[in-house]
Tab-separated table of C-alpha atoms in Angstrom:
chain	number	residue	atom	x	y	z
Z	1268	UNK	CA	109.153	224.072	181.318
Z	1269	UNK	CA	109.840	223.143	184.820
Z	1270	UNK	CA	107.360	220.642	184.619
Z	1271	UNK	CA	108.926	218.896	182.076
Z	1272	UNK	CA	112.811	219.438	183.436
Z	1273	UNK	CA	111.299	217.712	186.995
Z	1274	UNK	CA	109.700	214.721	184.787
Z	1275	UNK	CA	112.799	214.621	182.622
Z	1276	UNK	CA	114.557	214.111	186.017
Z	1277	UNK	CA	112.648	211.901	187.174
Z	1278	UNK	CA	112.414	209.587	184.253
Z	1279	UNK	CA	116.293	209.716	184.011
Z	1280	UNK	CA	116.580	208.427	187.789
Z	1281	UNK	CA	114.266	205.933	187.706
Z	1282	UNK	CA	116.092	204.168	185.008
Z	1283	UNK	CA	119.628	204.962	185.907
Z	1284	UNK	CA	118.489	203.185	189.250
Z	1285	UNK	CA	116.817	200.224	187.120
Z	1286	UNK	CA	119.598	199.727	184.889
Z	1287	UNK	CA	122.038	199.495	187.829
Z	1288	UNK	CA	119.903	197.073	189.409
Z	1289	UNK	CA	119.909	194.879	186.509
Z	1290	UNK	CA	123.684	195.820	185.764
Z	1291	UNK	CA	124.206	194.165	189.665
Z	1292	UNK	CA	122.203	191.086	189.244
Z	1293	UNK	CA	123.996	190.404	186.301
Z	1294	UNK	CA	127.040	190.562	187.935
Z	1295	UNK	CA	125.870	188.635	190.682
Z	1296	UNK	CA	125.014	185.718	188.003
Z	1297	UNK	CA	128.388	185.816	186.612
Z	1298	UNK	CA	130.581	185.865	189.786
Z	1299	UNK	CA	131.005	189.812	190.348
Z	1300	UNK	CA	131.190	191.289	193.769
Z	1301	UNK	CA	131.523	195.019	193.266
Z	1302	UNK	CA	130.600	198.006	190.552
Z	1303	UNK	CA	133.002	200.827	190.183
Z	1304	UNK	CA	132.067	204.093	191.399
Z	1305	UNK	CA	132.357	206.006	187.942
Z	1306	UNK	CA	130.239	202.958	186.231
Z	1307	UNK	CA	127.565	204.460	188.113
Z	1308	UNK	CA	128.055	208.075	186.881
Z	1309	UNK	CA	128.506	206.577	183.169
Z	1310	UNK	CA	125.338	204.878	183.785
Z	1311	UNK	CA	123.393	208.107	184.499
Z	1312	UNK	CA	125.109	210.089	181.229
Z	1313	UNK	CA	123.868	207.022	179.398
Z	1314	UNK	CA	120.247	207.380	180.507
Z	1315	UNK	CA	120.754	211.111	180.211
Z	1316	UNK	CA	120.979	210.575	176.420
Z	1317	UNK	CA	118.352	207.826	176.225
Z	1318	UNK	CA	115.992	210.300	177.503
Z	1319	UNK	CA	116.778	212.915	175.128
Z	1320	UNK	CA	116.682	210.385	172.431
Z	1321	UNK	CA	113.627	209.485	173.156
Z	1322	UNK	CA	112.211	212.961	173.176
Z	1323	UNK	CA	113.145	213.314	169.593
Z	1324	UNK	CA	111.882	209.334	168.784
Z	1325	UNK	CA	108.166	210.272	170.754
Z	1326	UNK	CA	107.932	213.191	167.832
Z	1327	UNK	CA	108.219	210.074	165.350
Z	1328	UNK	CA	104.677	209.279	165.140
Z	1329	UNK	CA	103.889	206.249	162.417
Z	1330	UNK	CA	100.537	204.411	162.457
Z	1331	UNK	CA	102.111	200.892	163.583
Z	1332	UNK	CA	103.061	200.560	167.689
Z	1333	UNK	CA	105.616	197.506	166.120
Z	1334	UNK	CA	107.666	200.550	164.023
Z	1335	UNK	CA	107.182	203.461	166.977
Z	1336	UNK	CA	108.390	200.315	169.779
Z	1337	UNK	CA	110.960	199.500	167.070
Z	1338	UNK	CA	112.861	203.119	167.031
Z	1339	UNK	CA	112.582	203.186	170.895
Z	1340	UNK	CA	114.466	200.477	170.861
Z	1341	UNK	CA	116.444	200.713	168.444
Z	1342	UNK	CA	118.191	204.027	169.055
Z	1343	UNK	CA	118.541	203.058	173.101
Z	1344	UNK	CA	120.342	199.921	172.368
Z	1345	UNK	CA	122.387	201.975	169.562
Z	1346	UNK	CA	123.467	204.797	172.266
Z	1347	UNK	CA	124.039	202.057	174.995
Z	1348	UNK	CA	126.819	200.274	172.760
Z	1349	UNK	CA	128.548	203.646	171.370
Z	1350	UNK	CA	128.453	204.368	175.188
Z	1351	UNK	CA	129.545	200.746	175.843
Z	1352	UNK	CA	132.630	201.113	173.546
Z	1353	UNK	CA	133.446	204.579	174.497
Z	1354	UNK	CA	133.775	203.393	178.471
Z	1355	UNK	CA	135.401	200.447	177.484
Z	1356	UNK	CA	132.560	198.404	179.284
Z	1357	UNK	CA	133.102	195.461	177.104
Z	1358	UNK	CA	136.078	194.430	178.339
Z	1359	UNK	CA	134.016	193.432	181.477
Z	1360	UNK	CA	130.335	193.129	179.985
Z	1361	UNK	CA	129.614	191.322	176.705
Z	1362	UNK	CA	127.344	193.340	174.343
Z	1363	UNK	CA	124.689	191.103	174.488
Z	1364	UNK	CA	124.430	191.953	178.246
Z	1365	UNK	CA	124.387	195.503	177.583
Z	1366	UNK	CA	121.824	194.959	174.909
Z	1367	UNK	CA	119.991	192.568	177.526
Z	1368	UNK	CA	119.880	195.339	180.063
Z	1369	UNK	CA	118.537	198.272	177.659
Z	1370	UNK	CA	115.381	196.367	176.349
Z	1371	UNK	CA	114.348	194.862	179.953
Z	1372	UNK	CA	114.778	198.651	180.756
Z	1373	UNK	CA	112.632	199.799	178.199
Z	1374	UNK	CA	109.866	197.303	178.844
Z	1375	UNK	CA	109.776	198.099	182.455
Z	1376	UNK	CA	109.390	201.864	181.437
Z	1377	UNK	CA	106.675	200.668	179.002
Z	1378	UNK	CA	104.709	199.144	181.330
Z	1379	UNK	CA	105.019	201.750	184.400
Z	1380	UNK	CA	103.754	203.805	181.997
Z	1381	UNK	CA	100.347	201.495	181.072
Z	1382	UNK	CA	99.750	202.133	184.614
Z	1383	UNK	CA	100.339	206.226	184.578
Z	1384	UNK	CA	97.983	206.209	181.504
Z	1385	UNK	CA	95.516	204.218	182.770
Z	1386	UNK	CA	95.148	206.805	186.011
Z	1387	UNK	CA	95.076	209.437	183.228
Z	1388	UNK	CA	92.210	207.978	182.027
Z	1389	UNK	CA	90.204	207.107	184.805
Z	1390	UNK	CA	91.017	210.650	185.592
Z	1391	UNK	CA	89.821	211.880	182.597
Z	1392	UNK	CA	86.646	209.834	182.397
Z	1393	UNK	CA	85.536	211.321	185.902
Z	1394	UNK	CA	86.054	215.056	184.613
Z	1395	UNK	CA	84.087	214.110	181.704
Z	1396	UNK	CA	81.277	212.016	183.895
Z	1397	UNK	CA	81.130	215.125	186.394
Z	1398	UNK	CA	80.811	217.736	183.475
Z	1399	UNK	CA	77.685	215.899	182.317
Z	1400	UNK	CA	75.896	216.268	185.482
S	429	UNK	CA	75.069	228.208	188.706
S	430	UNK	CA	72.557	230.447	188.219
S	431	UNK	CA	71.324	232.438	184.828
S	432	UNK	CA	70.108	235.426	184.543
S	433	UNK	CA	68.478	236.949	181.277
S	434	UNK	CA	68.265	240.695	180.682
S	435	UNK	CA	66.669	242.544	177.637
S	436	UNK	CA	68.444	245.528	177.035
S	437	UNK	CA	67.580	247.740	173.571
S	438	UNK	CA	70.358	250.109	173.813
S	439	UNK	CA	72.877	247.213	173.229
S	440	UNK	CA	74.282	246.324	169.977
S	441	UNK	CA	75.287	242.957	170.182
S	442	UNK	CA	74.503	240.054	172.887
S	443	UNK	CA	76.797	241.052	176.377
S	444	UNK	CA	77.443	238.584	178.748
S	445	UNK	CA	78.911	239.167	181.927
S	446	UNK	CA	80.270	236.105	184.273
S	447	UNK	CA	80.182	236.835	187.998
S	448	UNK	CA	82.101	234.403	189.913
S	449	UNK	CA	83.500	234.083	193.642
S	450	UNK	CA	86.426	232.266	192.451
S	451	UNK	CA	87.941	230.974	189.766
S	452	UNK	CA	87.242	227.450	189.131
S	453	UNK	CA	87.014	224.715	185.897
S	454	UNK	CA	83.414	225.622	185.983
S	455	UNK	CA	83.778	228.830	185.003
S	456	UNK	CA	86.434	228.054	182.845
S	457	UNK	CA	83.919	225.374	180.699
S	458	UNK	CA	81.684	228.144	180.737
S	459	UNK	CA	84.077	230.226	178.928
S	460	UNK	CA	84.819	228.010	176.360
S	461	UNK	CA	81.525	226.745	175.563
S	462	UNK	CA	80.850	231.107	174.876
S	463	UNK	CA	83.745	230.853	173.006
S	464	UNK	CA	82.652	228.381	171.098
S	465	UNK	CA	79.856	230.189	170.029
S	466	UNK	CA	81.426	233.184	168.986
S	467	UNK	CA	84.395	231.595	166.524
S	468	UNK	CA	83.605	230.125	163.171
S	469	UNK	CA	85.212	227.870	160.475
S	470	UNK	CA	84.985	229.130	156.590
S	471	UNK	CA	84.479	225.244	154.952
S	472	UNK	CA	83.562	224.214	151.941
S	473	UNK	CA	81.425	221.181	150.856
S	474	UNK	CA	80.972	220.327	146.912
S	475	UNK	CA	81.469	224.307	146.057
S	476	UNK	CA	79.579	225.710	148.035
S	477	UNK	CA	80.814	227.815	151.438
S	478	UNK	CA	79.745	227.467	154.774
S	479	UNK	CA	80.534	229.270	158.150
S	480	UNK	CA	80.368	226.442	160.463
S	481	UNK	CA	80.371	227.748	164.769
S	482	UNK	CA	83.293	225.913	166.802
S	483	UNK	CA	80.301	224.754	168.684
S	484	UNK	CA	79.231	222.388	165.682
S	485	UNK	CA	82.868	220.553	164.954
S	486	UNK	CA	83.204	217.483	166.273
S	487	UNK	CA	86.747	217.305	165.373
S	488	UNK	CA	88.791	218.201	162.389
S	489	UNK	CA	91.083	216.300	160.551
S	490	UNK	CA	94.068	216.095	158.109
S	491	UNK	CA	94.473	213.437	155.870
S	492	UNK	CA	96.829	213.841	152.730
S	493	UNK	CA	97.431	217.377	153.299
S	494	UNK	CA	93.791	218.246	153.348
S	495	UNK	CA	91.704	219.428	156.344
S	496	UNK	CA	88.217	218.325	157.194
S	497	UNK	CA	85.551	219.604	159.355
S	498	UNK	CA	83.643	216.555	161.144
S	499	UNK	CA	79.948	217.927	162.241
S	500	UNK	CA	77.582	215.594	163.815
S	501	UNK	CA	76.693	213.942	160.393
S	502	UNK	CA	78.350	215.861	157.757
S	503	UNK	CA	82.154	215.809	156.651
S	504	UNK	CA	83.350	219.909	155.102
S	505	UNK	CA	86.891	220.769	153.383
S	506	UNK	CA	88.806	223.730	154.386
S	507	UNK	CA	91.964	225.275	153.562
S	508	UNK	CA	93.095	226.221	157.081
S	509	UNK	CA	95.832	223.969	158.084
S	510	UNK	CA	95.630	222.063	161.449
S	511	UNK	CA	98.071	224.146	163.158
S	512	UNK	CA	96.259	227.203	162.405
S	513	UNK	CA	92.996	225.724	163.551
S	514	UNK	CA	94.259	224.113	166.435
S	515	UNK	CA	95.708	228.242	167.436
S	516	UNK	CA	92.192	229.473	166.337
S	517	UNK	CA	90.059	227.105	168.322
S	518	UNK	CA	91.555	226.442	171.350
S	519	UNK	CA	89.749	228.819	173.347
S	520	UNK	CA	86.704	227.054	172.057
S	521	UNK	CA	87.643	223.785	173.583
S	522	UNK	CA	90.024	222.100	170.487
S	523	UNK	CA	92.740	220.394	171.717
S	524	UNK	CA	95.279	218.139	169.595
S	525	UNK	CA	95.102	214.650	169.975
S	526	UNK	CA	97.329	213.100	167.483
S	527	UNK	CA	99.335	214.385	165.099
S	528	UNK	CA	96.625	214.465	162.044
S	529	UNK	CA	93.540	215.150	164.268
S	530	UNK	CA	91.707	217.758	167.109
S	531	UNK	CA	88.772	217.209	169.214
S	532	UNK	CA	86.150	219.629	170.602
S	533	UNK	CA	86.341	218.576	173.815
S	534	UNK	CA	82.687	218.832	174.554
S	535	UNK	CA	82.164	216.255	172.047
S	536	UNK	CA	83.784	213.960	174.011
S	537	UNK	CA	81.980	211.170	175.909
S	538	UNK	CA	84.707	208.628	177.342
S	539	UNK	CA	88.146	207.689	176.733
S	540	UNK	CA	88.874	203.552	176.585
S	541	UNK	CA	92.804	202.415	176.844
S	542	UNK	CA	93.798	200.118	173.575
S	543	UNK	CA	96.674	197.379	174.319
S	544	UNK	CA	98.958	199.609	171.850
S	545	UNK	CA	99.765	202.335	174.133
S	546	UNK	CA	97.156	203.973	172.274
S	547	UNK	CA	93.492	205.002	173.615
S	548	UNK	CA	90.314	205.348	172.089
S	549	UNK	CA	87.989	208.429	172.350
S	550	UNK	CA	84.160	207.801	171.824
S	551	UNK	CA	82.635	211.026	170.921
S	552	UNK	CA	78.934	211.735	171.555
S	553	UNK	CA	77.855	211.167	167.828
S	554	UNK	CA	79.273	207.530	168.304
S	555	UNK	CA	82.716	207.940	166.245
S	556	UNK	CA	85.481	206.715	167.246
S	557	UNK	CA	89.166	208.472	167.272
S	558	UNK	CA	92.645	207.257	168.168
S	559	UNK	CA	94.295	209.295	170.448
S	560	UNK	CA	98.643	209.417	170.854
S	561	UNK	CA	99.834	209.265	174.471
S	562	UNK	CA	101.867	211.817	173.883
S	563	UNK	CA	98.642	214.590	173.800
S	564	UNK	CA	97.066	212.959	176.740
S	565	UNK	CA	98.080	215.668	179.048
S	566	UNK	CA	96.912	218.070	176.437
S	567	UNK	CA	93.185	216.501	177.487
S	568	UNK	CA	93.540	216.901	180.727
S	569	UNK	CA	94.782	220.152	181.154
S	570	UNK	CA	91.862	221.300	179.132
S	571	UNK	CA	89.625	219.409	181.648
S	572	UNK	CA	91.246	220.808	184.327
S	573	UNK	CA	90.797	224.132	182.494
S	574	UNK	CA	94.540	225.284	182.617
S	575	UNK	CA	94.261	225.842	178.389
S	576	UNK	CA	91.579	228.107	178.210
């Protein structure tokens, strides 16, 4: 349990940070100089309930990556707009930035992730090498 | 590791005693694989029953609300569901894989990553079985012998 409350965490800082970064270059394109202080704190509720989305979308299991990448998606850009319009971010941000920023974030998760798996298995392929010997 | 063999009459039943200096996945394989020995499946195959040792499952799997038993070369029916199983045989080196499917562990020779976020396990009778990343960790924690 506290294994999975550190990774939970962890997963939610890492793409708080992300998202801001993107949220700042965007800005940066378009003229902005600053981002509010409480933007920041929005940002991490948001990610706080993308995570816990996507704890209930991993249990989702279909046979097709297209569908399972699909919900991902679909239910992070859906909480990032009822977010959006709750903290009134589109009277600076158009929706299409917002939706912009969620699906970069989610492929940068996606392929952090290739990498973690692929240690997992290298990892598991030496247990299994060493328990033949 | 070393094995010793001792014939004893008065016994009732094989006895085997693991003397270790500490604890290690070693001696936690070793565990399991006795476990394996000692639990059973009740299948069925064309109406006739068969009590099939953990040891002999390759992996067992649920398709349309039915269970089968995968030996080497033989496929069994049985009326346990998966969840059940999966409780039963875990000590015996079963661990869940995907949602529809567990895998004796020792029947496992290599694991290969698919571009899907999927991987592929290549067992040692040459099948092939998809495994979900989300049961990953389940694999190596059995490795690591944390599950037994």
């Amino acid at each position: 349990m506290k294994k999975r409350l550190i990774t939970f965490a962890k997963n939610t800082l890492i793409t708080t940070g992300f998202t801001l970064i993107l949220l700042a270059g965007f800005a940066l394109v378009v003229g902005g100089c600053a981002i509010y202080v409480k933007t920041i704190f929005e940002a991490l509720l948001v990610n706080v309930c993308i995570q816990l989305s996507y704890l209930l979308t991993q249990k989702i299991e279909t046979s097709y990556f297209i569908l399972d990448a699909f919900i991902d998606i679909t239910s992070i850009v859906i909480i990032a707009l009822l977010f959006g319009k709750l903290f009134d971010w589109f009277i600076s941000t158009p929706a299409w930035v917002l939706i912009t920023i969620s699906i970069m974030t989610y492929i940068a998760c996606f392929l952090f992730q290739i990498v973690r798996v692929k240690d997992d298995i290298d990892f598991i392929n030496e247990k299994l090498s060493q328990k033949r010997k | 590791m070393k094995i010793k063999k001792i014939k004893n009459p008065s016994l009732y039943d094989i006895e085997v005693n693991i003397h270790y200096p500490y604890e290690n996945p070693e001696v936690n394989r070793v565990v399991i694989a006795l476990h394996s020995l000692n639990i059973s499946v009740l299948c069925k195959k064309q109406n006739t029953k068969y009590i099939i040792s953990a040891s002999d499952i390759y992996y067992i799997e649920s398709v349309d609300k039915k269970t089968f038993v995968c030996l080497e070369k033989d496929v069994l029916s049985t009326h346990n569901p998966l969840y059940q199983l999966l409780e039963d045989l875990k000590s015996a080196g079963f661990v869940q894989i995907s949602k529809s499917c567990l895998l004796n562990i020792n029947a496992l020779e290599k694991i290969r990553p698919l571009f899907n976020s999927r991987m592929e396990a290549y067992l040692s009778n040459g099948e092939k079985l998809l495994i979900t990343r989300k049961y990953l960790n389940s694999i190596k924690n059995m490795l690591n012998g944390e599950e037994s």
